[in-house]
Amino acid sequence: MGERREIAALEGRLVAELVARGLRQTGPRRVIARVFFEAAPDEHLGLDEIHSRARKRDRHIGYATVYRTMKLLTEVGLAHERRFGDGFSRYEVAAGAAHHDHLICSRCAGIVEFEEPEIEAIQERVARRHGFAVTSHRHEIYGICASCQKAEHG
Amino acid sequence: MGERREIAALEGRLVAELVARGLRQTGPRRVIARVFFEAAPDEHLGLDEIHSRARKRDRHIGYATVYRTMKLLTEVGLAHERRFGDGFSRYEVAAGAAHHDHLICSRCAGIVEFEEPEIEAIQERVARRHGFAVTSHRHEIYGICASCQKAEHG
DNA sequence: GTCGCTGCAAAACGTTTGCATTTAG
DNA sequence: CTAAATGCAAACGTTTTGCAGCGAC
């Protein structure tokens, strides 16, 4: 699997960004970034979760450092901050490539990602019609997932 | 203009809901609902703004009452709560009819609404493919609006 | 030795709730 | 009269910041 390779690549990009900005490579940063990069692509971790996972590797890491590191990762384009309806921010690895959106189950909070180039195209057209230059977008579909639908009939 | 009529209609729906639920018609509720219903369709007021407008008509209205009234309006389906990226909730009159989404200018925070049935259709298809029963969605396109683009070249 | 980074604790933020009082029905 | 609604102030949960000490370079 290319997983290892991809994480290494992400870490490489981070190091490059740090150097380019005259910032330092530190233990906490490395741990937090790695926890984040290693998360399953559909986990969408919140600060709390990242913090607790990071602590398993270095007990001293503080919440504020997680916050600041994720902010940094977002600024350099390695992370995307998402705000679903549940009150806190979640982060996902910025897919260098295709953008994707989310299907969110209102019952079990499960999240499925999807890509739909056709929607992206239409959306680009809509924006142009209104004179907007698109920088990003967010598209979330809320509903009840298959397994929760089944459970409901029980 | 049908504006007056429409506000009256919305107020009527609210009264009907209140009666149906055994709730009371009170001064503060009337004022808050009216402020909300009278807002321009693209204003997307936050609690703060609704509160301050309501206070202009009744100095005694408290923030908590605005909060609870907007929650009520949301529950009975007369308001939709929106959370854009700016940290607080905004409300808009629930268009009984067609759903619409938002184009948001990252520079001036201006908001333009749009409807795109084609996107809705595709999205329905995507959800079905994943076994989801759609209940709602949110689609926001972020970018720079025409006038901010011009300003930028200045 | 710098200057950035860290952890802690505390502030800030919008949202939400407990409670004593007021008021619609 | 009674239960619902109100305003205030305080509690919440999360995000953000101030600061003294620590550590990368």
mmCIF file of C-alpha atoms (C1' of nucleotides) in Angstrom:
data_model
loop_
_atom_site.group_PDB
_atom_site.id
_atom_site.type_symbol
_atom_site.label_atom_id
_atom_site.label_comp_id
_atom_site.label_asym_id
_atom_site.label_seq_id
_atom_site.Cartn_x
_atom_site.Cartn_y
_atom_site.Cartn_z
ATOM 1 C CA MET A 1 0.000 0.000 0.000
ATOM 2 C CA GLY A 2 1.082 3.557 -0.699
ATOM 3 C CA GLU A 3 -0.052 4.786 2.682
ATOM 4 C CA ARG A 4 3.400 5.060 4.167
ATOM 5 C CA ARG A 5 4.640 6.812 1.109
ATOM 6 C CA GLU A 6 1.837 9.302 1.124
ATOM 7 C CA ILE A 7 2.379 10.231 4.740
ATOM 8 C CA ALA A 8 6.040 10.711 4.053
ATOM 9 C CA ALA A 9 5.147 12.964 1.167
ATOM 10 C CA LEU A 10 2.846 15.047 3.345
ATOM 11 C CA GLU A 11 5.497 15.332 6.000
ATOM 12 C CA GLY A 12 7.910 16.410 3.330
ATOM 13 C CA ARG A 13 5.574 19.139 2.199
ATOM 14 C CA LEU A 14 5.223 20.312 5.769
ATOM 15 C CA VAL A 15 8.967 20.459 6.303
ATOM 16 C CA ALA A 16 9.341 22.412 3.086
ATOM 17 C CA GLU A 17 6.719 24.902 4.234
ATOM 18 C CA LEU A 18 8.352 25.291 7.613
ATOM 19 C CA VAL A 19 11.722 25.973 6.068
ATOM 20 C CA ALA A 20 10.242 28.360 3.526
ATOM 21 C CA ARG A 21 8.633 30.352 6.321
ATOM 22 C CA GLY A 22 11.561 30.286 8.687
ATOM 23 C CA LEU A 23 9.600 28.202 11.184
ATOM 24 C CA ARG A 24 11.018 25.400 13.299
ATOM 25 C CA GLN A 25 10.659 21.693 13.267
ATOM 26 C CA THR A 26 9.734 20.609 16.736
ATOM 27 C CA GLY A 27 8.702 17.414 18.435
ATOM 28 C CA PRO A 28 5.105 18.412 19.157
ATOM 29 C CA ARG A 29 4.609 19.634 15.606
ATOM 30 C CA ARG A 30 5.899 16.407 14.186
ATOM 31 C CA VAL A 31 3.678 14.293 16.424
ATOM 32 C CA ILE A 32 0.542 16.328 15.784
ATOM 33 C CA ALA A 33 1.089 16.415 12.043
ATOM 34 C CA ARG A 34 1.727 12.694 11.945
ATOM 35 C CA VAL A 35 -1.385 11.877 13.965
ATOM 36 C CA PHE A 36 -3.349 14.015 11.577
ATOM 37 C CA PHE A 37 -1.795 12.611 8.410
ATOM 38 C CA GLU A 38 -2.219 9.041 9.606
ATOM 39 C CA ALA A 39 -5.918 9.364 10.337
ATOM 40 C CA ALA A 40 -8.238 7.501 8.011
ATOM 41 C CA PRO A 41 -9.306 9.778 5.171
ATOM 42 C CA ASP A 42 -12.907 9.871 6.354
ATOM 43 C CA GLU A 43 -12.329 10.388 10.055
ATOM 44 C CA HIS A 44 -12.525 14.164 10.109
ATOM 45 C CA LEU A 45 -10.871 14.540 13.470
ATOM 46 C CA GLY A 46 -11.655 17.373 15.831
ATOM 47 C CA LEU A 47 -9.086 19.143 17.964
ATOM 48 C CA ASP A 48 -10.013 17.048 20.958
ATOM 49 C CA GLU A 49 -9.450 13.796 19.155
ATOM 50 C CA ILE A 50 -6.181 14.943 17.609
ATOM 51 C CA HIS A 51 -5.070 16.103 21.007
ATOM 52 C CA SER A 52 -5.807 12.824 22.727
ATOM 53 C CA ARG A 53 -4.129 10.809 19.988
ATOM 54 C CA ALA A 54 -1.087 13.041 20.102
ATOM 55 C CA ARG A 55 -0.891 12.609 23.862
ATOM 56 C CA LYS A 56 -0.590 8.884 23.462
ATOM 57 C CA ARG A 57 2.732 9.549 21.792
ATOM 58 C CA ASP A 58 3.875 12.482 23.887
ATOM 59 C CA ARG A 59 2.060 12.996 27.130
ATOM 60 C CA HIS A 60 3.143 16.625 27.408
ATOM 61 C CA ILE A 61 1.506 17.998 24.293
ATOM 62 C CA GLY A 62 -1.001 20.721 25.119
ATOM 63 C CA TYR A 63 -4.282 21.564 23.515
ATOM 64 C CA ALA A 64 -3.106 24.999 22.457
ATOM 65 C CA THR A 65 -0.261 23.513 20.482
ATOM 66 C CA VAL A 66 -2.656 21.204 18.679
ATOM 67 C CA TYR A 67 -4.812 24.201 17.922
ATOM 68 C CA ARG A 68 -1.892 26.242 16.629
ATOM 69 C CA THR A 69 -0.443 23.400 14.624
ATOM 70 C CA MET A 70 -3.742 22.664 12.914
ATOM 71 C CA LYS A 71 -4.093 26.337 12.174
ATOM 72 C CA LEU A 72 -0.653 26.269 10.618
ATOM 73 C CA LEU A 73 -1.452 23.167 8.580
ATOM 74 C CA THR A 74 -4.584 24.888 7.361
ATOM 75 C CA GLU A 75 -2.704 28.019 6.394
ATOM 76 C CA VAL A 76 -0.102 26.171 4.400
ATOM 77 C CA GLY A 77 -2.828 24.224 2.638
ATOM 78 C CA LEU A 78 -2.177 20.778 4.079
ATOM 79 C CA ALA A 79 -5.412 20.653 6.046
ATOM 80 C CA HIS A 80 -8.955 21.806 5.475
ATOM 81 C CA GLU A 81 -11.065 22.989 8.348
ATOM 82 C CA ARG A 82 -14.662 21.779 8.206
ATOM 83 C CA ARG A 83 -17.559 22.903 10.312
ATOM 84 C CA PHE A 84 -20.472 20.568 10.228
ATOM 85 C CA GLY A 85 -23.457 21.209 12.410
ATOM 86 C CA ASP A 86 -22.085 19.691 15.588
ATOM 87 C CA GLY A 87 -20.510 22.702 17.166
ATOM 88 C CA PHE A 88 -16.821 22.114 16.652
ATOM 89 C CA SER A 89 -14.212 22.187 13.908
ATOM 90 C CA ARG A 90 -12.986 19.066 12.227
ATOM 91 C CA TYR A 91 -9.968 18.717 10.001
ATOM 92 C CA GLU A 92 -9.187 16.633 6.990
ATOM 93 C CA VAL A 93 -6.072 16.162 4.932
ATOM 94 C CA ALA A 94 -6.206 18.485 1.968
ATOM 95 C CA ALA A 95 -6.411 16.244 -1.037
ATOM 96 C CA GLY A 96 -3.910 17.873 -3.324
ATOM 97 C CA ALA A 97 -6.006 16.536 -6.141
ATOM 98 C CA ALA A 98 -9.763 16.357 -6.462
ATOM 99 C CA HIS A 99 -12.089 18.169 -4.167
ATOM 100 C CA HIS A 100 -14.710 16.133 -2.409
ATOM 101 C CA ASP A 101 -17.831 16.840 -0.413
ATOM 102 C CA HIS A 102 -19.784 15.106 2.310
ATOM 103 C CA LEU A 103 -22.828 12.998 2.972
ATOM 104 C CA ILE A 104 -23.621 13.187 6.660
ATOM 105 C CA CYS A 105 -25.949 10.891 8.565
ATOM 106 C CA SER A 106 -28.067 12.879 10.989
ATOM 107 C CA ARG A 107 -28.679 9.811 13.105
ATOM 108 C CA CYS A 108 -25.251 8.244 13.612
ATOM 109 C CA ALA A 109 -23.066 11.174 12.492
ATOM 110 C CA GLY A 110 -21.342 8.916 9.979
ATOM 111 C CA ILE A 111 -19.640 10.736 7.131
ATOM 112 C CA VAL A 112 -19.227 9.532 3.567
ATOM 113 C CA GLU A 113 -17.215 11.471 1.046
ATOM 114 C CA PHE A 114 -18.201 11.946 -2.556
ATOM 115 C CA GLU A 115 -16.916 13.664 -5.643
ATOM 116 C CA GLU A 116 -19.162 14.951 -8.359
ATOM 117 C CA PRO A 117 -17.366 16.847 -11.105
ATOM 118 C CA GLU A 118 -20.672 17.613 -12.734
ATOM 119 C CA ILE A 119 -21.764 19.566 -9.688
ATOM 120 C CA GLU A 120 -18.467 21.393 -9.592
ATOM 121 C CA ALA A 121 -18.938 22.416 -13.187
ATOM 122 C CA ILE A 122 -22.460 23.722 -12.678
ATOM 123 C CA GLN A 123 -21.382 25.538 -9.602
ATOM 124 C CA GLU A 124 -18.596 27.246 -11.484
ATOM 125 C CA ARG A 125 -21.178 28.398 -14.004
ATOM 126 C CA VAL A 126 -23.466 29.737 -11.297
ATOM 127 C CA ALA A 127 -20.629 31.695 -9.756
ATOM 128 C CA ARG A 128 -19.602 33.178 -13.065
ATOM 129 C CA ARG A 129 -23.168 34.235 -13.725
ATOM 130 C CA HIS A 130 -22.988 36.311 -10.533
ATOM 131 C CA GLY A 131 -19.517 37.641 -11.240
ATOM 132 C CA PHE A 132 -17.882 35.608 -8.475
ATOM 133 C CA ALA A 133 -14.373 34.202 -8.700
ATOM 134 C CA VAL A 134 -14.646 30.899 -6.847
ATOM 135 C CA THR A 135 -12.021 30.145 -4.255
ATOM 136 C CA SER A 136 -13.614 27.195 -2.522
ATOM 137 C CA HIS A 137 -16.907 25.648 -1.669
ATOM 138 C CA ARG A 138 -18.661 23.375 0.720
ATOM 139 C CA HIS A 139 -21.419 21.003 -0.124
ATOM 140 C CA GLU A 140 -22.983 18.852 2.533
ATOM 141 C CA ILE A 141 -25.930 16.553 2.123
ATOM 142 C CA TYR A 142 -27.688 15.584 5.329
ATOM 143 C CA GLY A 143 -29.833 12.509 5.595
ATOM 144 C CA ILE A 144 -30.209 9.072 7.111
ATOM 145 C CA CYS A 145 -27.674 6.475 6.054
ATOM 146 C CA ALA A 146 -28.601 2.994 4.878
ATOM 147 C CA SER A 147 -27.847 1.189 8.121
ATOM 148 C CA CYS A 148 -29.713 3.690 10.259
ATOM 149 C CA GLN A 149 -32.707 3.351 7.953
ATOM 150 C CA LYS A 150 -32.672 -0.392 8.548
ATOM 151 C CA ALA A 151 -32.302 0.046 12.296
ATOM 152 C CA GLU A 152 -35.304 2.298 12.238
ATOM 153 C CA HIS A 153 -37.566 -0.445 10.911
ATOM 154 C CA GLY A 154 -36.512 -2.777 13.739
ATOM 155 C CA MET B 1 -45.645 45.076 -3.702
ATOM 156 C CA GLY B 2 -46.595 41.833 -2.031
ATOM 157 C CA GLU B 3 -44.188 42.393 0.817
ATOM 158 C CA ARG B 4 -46.768 43.441 3.332
ATOM 159 C CA ARG B 5 -48.964 40.570 2.341
ATOM 160 C CA GLU B 6 -46.196 38.077 2.674
ATOM 161 C CA ILE B 7 -45.241 39.245 6.137
ATOM 162 C CA ALA B 8 -48.842 39.041 7.174
ATOM 163 C CA ALA B 9 -48.975 35.518 5.825
ATOM 164 C CA LEU B 10 -45.893 34.518 7.768
ATOM 165 C CA GLU B 11 -47.302 36.031 10.908
ATOM 166 C CA GLY B 12 -50.469 34.122 10.301
ATOM 167 C CA ARG B 13 -48.568 30.884 10.029
ATOM 168 C CA LEU B 14 -46.803 31.660 13.269
ATOM 169 C CA VAL B 15 -50.030 32.384 15.103
ATOM 170 C CA ALA B 16 -51.462 29.137 13.796
ATOM 171 C CA GLU B 17 -48.452 27.219 15.051
ATOM 172 C CA LEU B 18 -48.627 28.877 18.443
ATOM 173 C CA VAL B 19 -52.278 28.019 18.818
ATOM 174 C CA ALA B 20 -51.722 24.481 17.618
ATOM 175 C CA ARG B 21 -49.034 23.983 20.237
ATOM 176 C CA GLY B 22 -50.818 25.678 23.068
ATOM 177 C CA LEU B 23 -48.212 28.440 23.185
ATOM 178 C CA ARG B 24 -48.871 32.087 23.828
ATOM 179 C CA GLN B 25 -48.840 35.173 21.702
ATOM 180 C CA THR B 26 -46.717 37.714 23.486
ATOM 181 C CA GLY B 27 -45.324 41.128 22.737
ATOM 182 C CA PRO B 28 -41.683 40.110 22.512
ATOM 183 C CA ARG B 29 -42.491 37.185 20.224
ATOM 184 C CA ARG B 30 -44.457 39.388 17.903
ATOM 185 C CA VAL B 31 -41.712 41.979 17.745
ATOM 186 C CA ILE B 32 -38.925 39.462 17.180
ATOM 187 C CA ALA B 33 -40.845 37.548 14.548
ATOM 188 C CA ARG B 34 -41.719 40.731 12.741
ATOM 189 C CA VAL B 35 -38.153 41.997 12.749
ATOM 190 C CA PHE B 36 -37.103 38.686 11.321
ATOM 191 C CA PHE B 37 -39.851 38.481 8.709
ATOM 192 C CA GLU B 38 -39.252 42.064 7.599
ATOM 193 C CA ALA B 39 -35.549 41.612 7.000
ATOM 194 C CA ALA B 40 -34.437 41.641 3.382
ATOM 195 C CA PRO B 41 -34.369 38.096 2.025
ATOM 196 C CA ASP B 42 -30.606 38.097 1.687
ATOM 197 C CA GLU B 43 -29.688 39.645 5.005
ATOM 198 C CA HIS B 44 -29.227 36.455 6.967
ATOM 199 C CA LEU B 45 -29.433 38.087 10.345
ATOM 200 C CA GLY B 46 -27.604 36.771 13.370
ATOM 201 C CA LEU B 47 -29.051 36.749 16.883
ATOM 202 C CA ASP B 48 -27.182 39.913 17.743
ATOM 203 C CA GLU B 49 -28.604 41.829 14.848
ATOM 204 C CA ILE B 50 -32.123 40.561 15.432
ATOM 205 C CA HIS B 51 -31.777 41.486 19.081
ATOM 206 C CA SER B 52 -30.653 45.015 18.392
ATOM 207 C CA ARG B 53 -33.389 45.585 15.823
ATOM 208 C CA ALA B 54 -35.984 44.198 18.190
ATOM 209 C CA ARG B 55 -34.757 46.516 20.915
ATOM 210 C CA LYS B 56 -35.449 49.493 18.756
ATOM 211 C CA ARG B 57 -39.109 48.575 19.009
ATOM 212 C CA ASP B 58 -39.151 47.337 22.585
ATOM 213 C CA ARG B 59 -36.199 48.290 24.701
ATOM 214 C CA HIS B 60 -36.860 45.520 27.216
ATOM 215 C CA ILE B 61 -36.439 42.519 24.950
ATOM 216 C CA GLY B 62 -33.642 40.274 26.135
ATOM 217 C CA TYR B 63 -31.174 38.258 24.151
ATOM 218 C CA ALA B 64 -32.434 34.982 25.572
ATOM 219 C CA THR B 65 -35.899 35.669 24.288
ATOM 220 C CA VAL B 66 -34.542 36.335 20.829
ATOM 221 C CA TYR B 67 -32.635 33.082 21.039
ATOM 222 C CA ARG B 68 -35.675 31.130 22.173
ATOM 223 C CA THR B 69 -37.975 32.731 19.665
ATOM 224 C CA MET B 70 -35.640 31.986 16.766
ATOM 225 C CA LYS B 71 -35.344 28.443 18.013
ATOM 226 C CA LEU B 72 -39.110 28.223 18.017
ATOM 227 C CA LEU B 73 -39.379 29.680 14.531
ATOM 228 C CA THR B 74 -36.840 27.141 13.364
ATOM 229 C CA GLU B 75 -38.720 24.281 14.967
ATOM 230 C CA VAL B 76 -42.009 25.217 13.390
ATOM 231 C CA GLY B 77 -40.302 25.544 10.028
ATOM 232 C CA LEU B 78 -40.587 29.295 9.551
ATOM 233 C CA ALA B 79 -36.849 29.928 9.835
ATOM 234 C CA HIS B 80 -33.733 28.136 8.718
ATOM 235 C CA GLU B 81 -30.603 28.285 10.796
ATOM 236 C CA ARG B 82 -27.433 28.713 8.757
ATOM 237 C CA ARG B 83 -23.877 28.412 9.914
ATOM 238 C CA PHE B 84 -21.389 29.946 7.570
ATOM 239 C CA GLY B 85 -17.740 30.063 8.472
ATOM 240 C CA ASP B 86 -17.898 33.181 10.630
ATOM 241 C CA GLY B 87 -18.562 31.601 13.961
ATOM 242 C CA PHE B 88 -22.183 32.408 14.598
ATOM 243 C CA SER B 89 -25.644 31.343 13.504
ATOM 244 C CA ARG B 90 -27.638 33.307 11.022
ATOM 245 C CA TYR B 91 -31.303 32.928 10.199
ATOM 246 C CA GLU B 92 -33.317 33.259 7.065
ATOM 247 C CA VAL B 93 -36.994 33.062 6.358
ATOM 248 C CA ALA B 94 -37.844 29.561 5.264
ATOM 249 C CA ALA B 95 -38.947 29.842 1.683
ATOM 250 C CA GLY B 96 -41.983 27.619 1.723
ATOM 251 C CA ALA B 97 -41.125 26.848 -1.855
ATOM 252 C CA ALA B 98 -37.787 26.277 -3.525
ATOM 253 C CA HIS B 99 -34.610 25.625 -1.675
ATOM 254 C CA HIS B 100 -31.697 27.919 -2.346
ATOM 255 C CA ASP B 101 -28.018 28.000 -1.577
ATOM 256 C CA HIS B 102 -25.377 30.669 -1.132
ATOM 257 C CA LEU B 103 -22.530 32.440 -2.832
ATOM 258 C CA ILE B 104 -20.403 34.113 -0.199
ATOM 259 C CA CYS B 105 -17.776 36.764 -0.782
ATOM 260 C CA SER B 106 -14.724 36.089 1.336
ATOM 261 C CA ARG B 107 -13.700 39.723 1.140
ATOM 262 C CA CYS B 108 -16.823 41.710 1.977
ATOM 263 C CA ALA B 109 -18.940 38.897 3.425
ATOM 264 C CA GLY B 110 -21.687 39.700 0.936
ATOM 265 C CA ILE B 111 -24.127 36.883 0.340
ATOM 266 C CA VAL B 112 -25.983 36.088 -2.868
ATOM 267 C CA GLU B 113 -28.573 33.366 -3.052
ATOM 268 C CA PHE B 114 -28.981 30.985 -5.921
ATOM 269 C CA GLU B 115 -31.146 28.073 -6.916
ATOM 270 C CA GLU B 116 -29.957 25.300 -9.140
ATOM 271 C CA PRO B 117 -32.431 22.455 -9.570
ATOM 272 C CA GLU B 118 -29.916 20.596 -11.657
ATOM 273 C CA ILE B 119 -27.546 20.390 -8.720
ATOM 274 C CA GLU B 120 -30.355 19.254 -6.461
ATOM 275 C CA ALA B 121 -31.149 16.470 -8.875
ATOM 276 C CA ILE B 122 -27.573 15.242 -9.117
ATOM 277 C CA GLN B 123 -27.200 15.414 -5.398
ATOM 278 C CA GLU B 124 -30.270 13.291 -4.917
ATOM 279 C CA ARG B 125 -28.711 10.734 -7.206
ATOM 280 C CA VAL B 126 -25.425 10.762 -5.294
ATOM 281 C CA ALA B 127 -27.234 10.200 -2.031
ATOM 282 C CA ARG B 128 -29.250 7.326 -3.405
ATOM 283 C CA ARG B 129 -26.094 5.708 -4.709
ATOM 284 C CA HIS B 130 -24.819 5.647 -1.122
ATOM 285 C CA GLY B 131 -28.114 4.511 0.347
ATOM 286 C CA PHE B 132 -28.822 7.849 2.007
ATOM 287 C CA ALA B 133 -32.300 9.284 2.436
ATOM 288 C CA VAL B 134 -31.760 13.026 2.037
ATOM 289 C CA THR B 135 -33.311 15.301 4.614
ATOM 290 C CA SER B 136 -31.543 18.537 3.806
ATOM 291 C CA HIS B 137 -28.384 19.964 2.412
ATOM 292 C CA ARG B 138 -26.152 22.938 2.393
ATOM 293 C CA HIS B 139 -24.182 24.206 -0.517
ATOM 294 C CA GLU B 140 -21.978 27.233 -0.174
ATOM 295 C CA ILE B 141 -19.635 28.634 -2.761
ATOM 296 C CA TYR B 142 -16.920 30.925 -1.457
ATOM 297 C CA GLY B 143 -15.140 33.410 -3.662
ATOM 298 C CA ILE B 144 -14.581 37.056 -4.429
ATOM 299 C CA CYS B 145 -17.557 38.997 -5.668
ATOM 300 C CA ALA B 146 -17.492 41.224 -8.726
ATOM 301 C CA SER B 147 -17.165 44.539 -6.888
ATOM 302 C CA CYS B 148 -14.386 43.288 -4.625
ATOM 303 C CA GLN B 149 -12.532 42.057 -7.676
ATOM 304 C CA LYS B 150 -12.716 45.523 -9.141
ATOM 305 C CA ALA B 151 -11.612 47.116 -5.900
ATOM 306 C CA GLU B 152 -8.648 44.822 -5.855
ATOM 307 C CA HIS B 153 -7.290 46.199 -9.104
ATOM 308 C CA GLY B 154 -7.335 49.690 -7.654
ATOM 309 C "C1'" DG C 1 22.136 33.943 22.177
ATOM 310 C "C1'" DT C 2 18.075 34.678 19.447
ATOM 311 C "C1'" DC C 3 13.504 34.298 18.494
ATOM 312 C "C1'" DG C 4 10.139 31.040 17.803
ATOM 313 C "C1'" DC C 5 7.645 27.447 20.228
ATOM 314 C "C1'" DT C 6 5.431 25.285 24.187
ATOM 315 C "C1'" DG C 7 2.169 24.383 27.971
ATOM 316 C "C1'" DC C 8 -0.636 26.285 31.200
ATOM 317 C "C1'" DA C 9 -4.193 28.910 32.583
ATOM 318 C "C1'" DA C 10 -7.260 32.217 31.660
ATOM 319 C "C1'" DA C 11 -9.974 35.112 28.350
ATOM 320 C "C1'" DA C 12 -13.070 35.422 24.730
ATOM 321 C "C1'" DC C 13 -16.858 33.889 21.910
ATOM 322 C "C1'" DG C 14 -21.419 32.694 20.758
ATOM 323 C "C1'" DT C 15 -24.881 29.650 22.548
ATOM 324 C "C1'" DT C 16 -27.699 27.773 26.080
ATOM 325 C "C1'" DT C 17 -29.935 27.324 30.630
ATOM 326 C "C1'" DG C 18 -31.623 28.232 35.754
ATOM 327 C "C1'" DC C 19 -34.365 31.011 38.162
ATOM 328 C "C1'" DA C 20 -37.370 34.446 40.152
ATOM 329 C "C1'" DT C 21 -40.773 37.345 38.182
ATOM 330 C "C1'" DT C 22 -44.270 38.691 34.959
ATOM 331 C "C1'" DT C 23 -48.191 37.819 32.081
ATOM 332 C "C1'" DA C 24 -51.383 35.561 28.541
ATOM 333 C "C1'" DG C 25 -55.177 32.770 28.526
ATOM 334 C "C1'" DC D 1 -55.452 31.107 38.921
ATOM 335 C "C1'" DT D 2 -51.881 28.441 36.261
ATOM 336 C "C1'" DA D 3 -48.623 27.372 33.211
ATOM 337 C "C1'" DA D 4 -45.943 29.587 29.851
ATOM 338 C "C1'" DA D 5 -42.837 33.309 28.774
ATOM 339 C "C1'" DT D 6 -39.547 36.821 30.049
ATOM 340 C "C1'" DG D 7 -35.091 39.098 31.369
ATOM 341 C "C1'" DC D 8 -31.138 38.669 33.839
ATOM 342 C "C1'" DA D 9 -27.122 36.582 34.904
ATOM 343 C "C1'" DA D 10 -24.552 32.818 35.027
ATOM 344 C "C1'" DA D 11 -22.999 28.267 32.798
ATOM 345 C "C1'" DC D 12 -21.475 25.987 28.703
ATOM 346 C "C1'" DG D 13 -18.318 24.126 25.250
ATOM 347 C "C1'" DT D 14 -15.184 25.487 22.056
ATOM 348 C "C1'" DT D 15 -11.781 28.489 20.222
ATOM 349 C "C1'" DT D 16 -8.247 31.803 20.989
ATOM 350 C "C1'" DT D 17 -4.634 34.371 23.471
ATOM 351 C "C1'" DG D 18 -1.087 36.151 27.221
ATOM 352 C "C1'" DC D 19 2.762 34.889 29.193
ATOM 353 C "C1'" DA D 20 6.898 32.897 31.427
ATOM 354 C "C1'" DG D 21 9.912 29.349 30.474
ATOM 355 C "C1'" DC D 22 11.972 26.179 27.011
ATOM 356 C "C1'" DG D 23 14.393 24.756 22.947
ATOM 357 C "C1'" DA D 24 15.610 24.759 17.750
ATOM 358 C "C1'" DC D 25 18.820 26.766 14.957
#
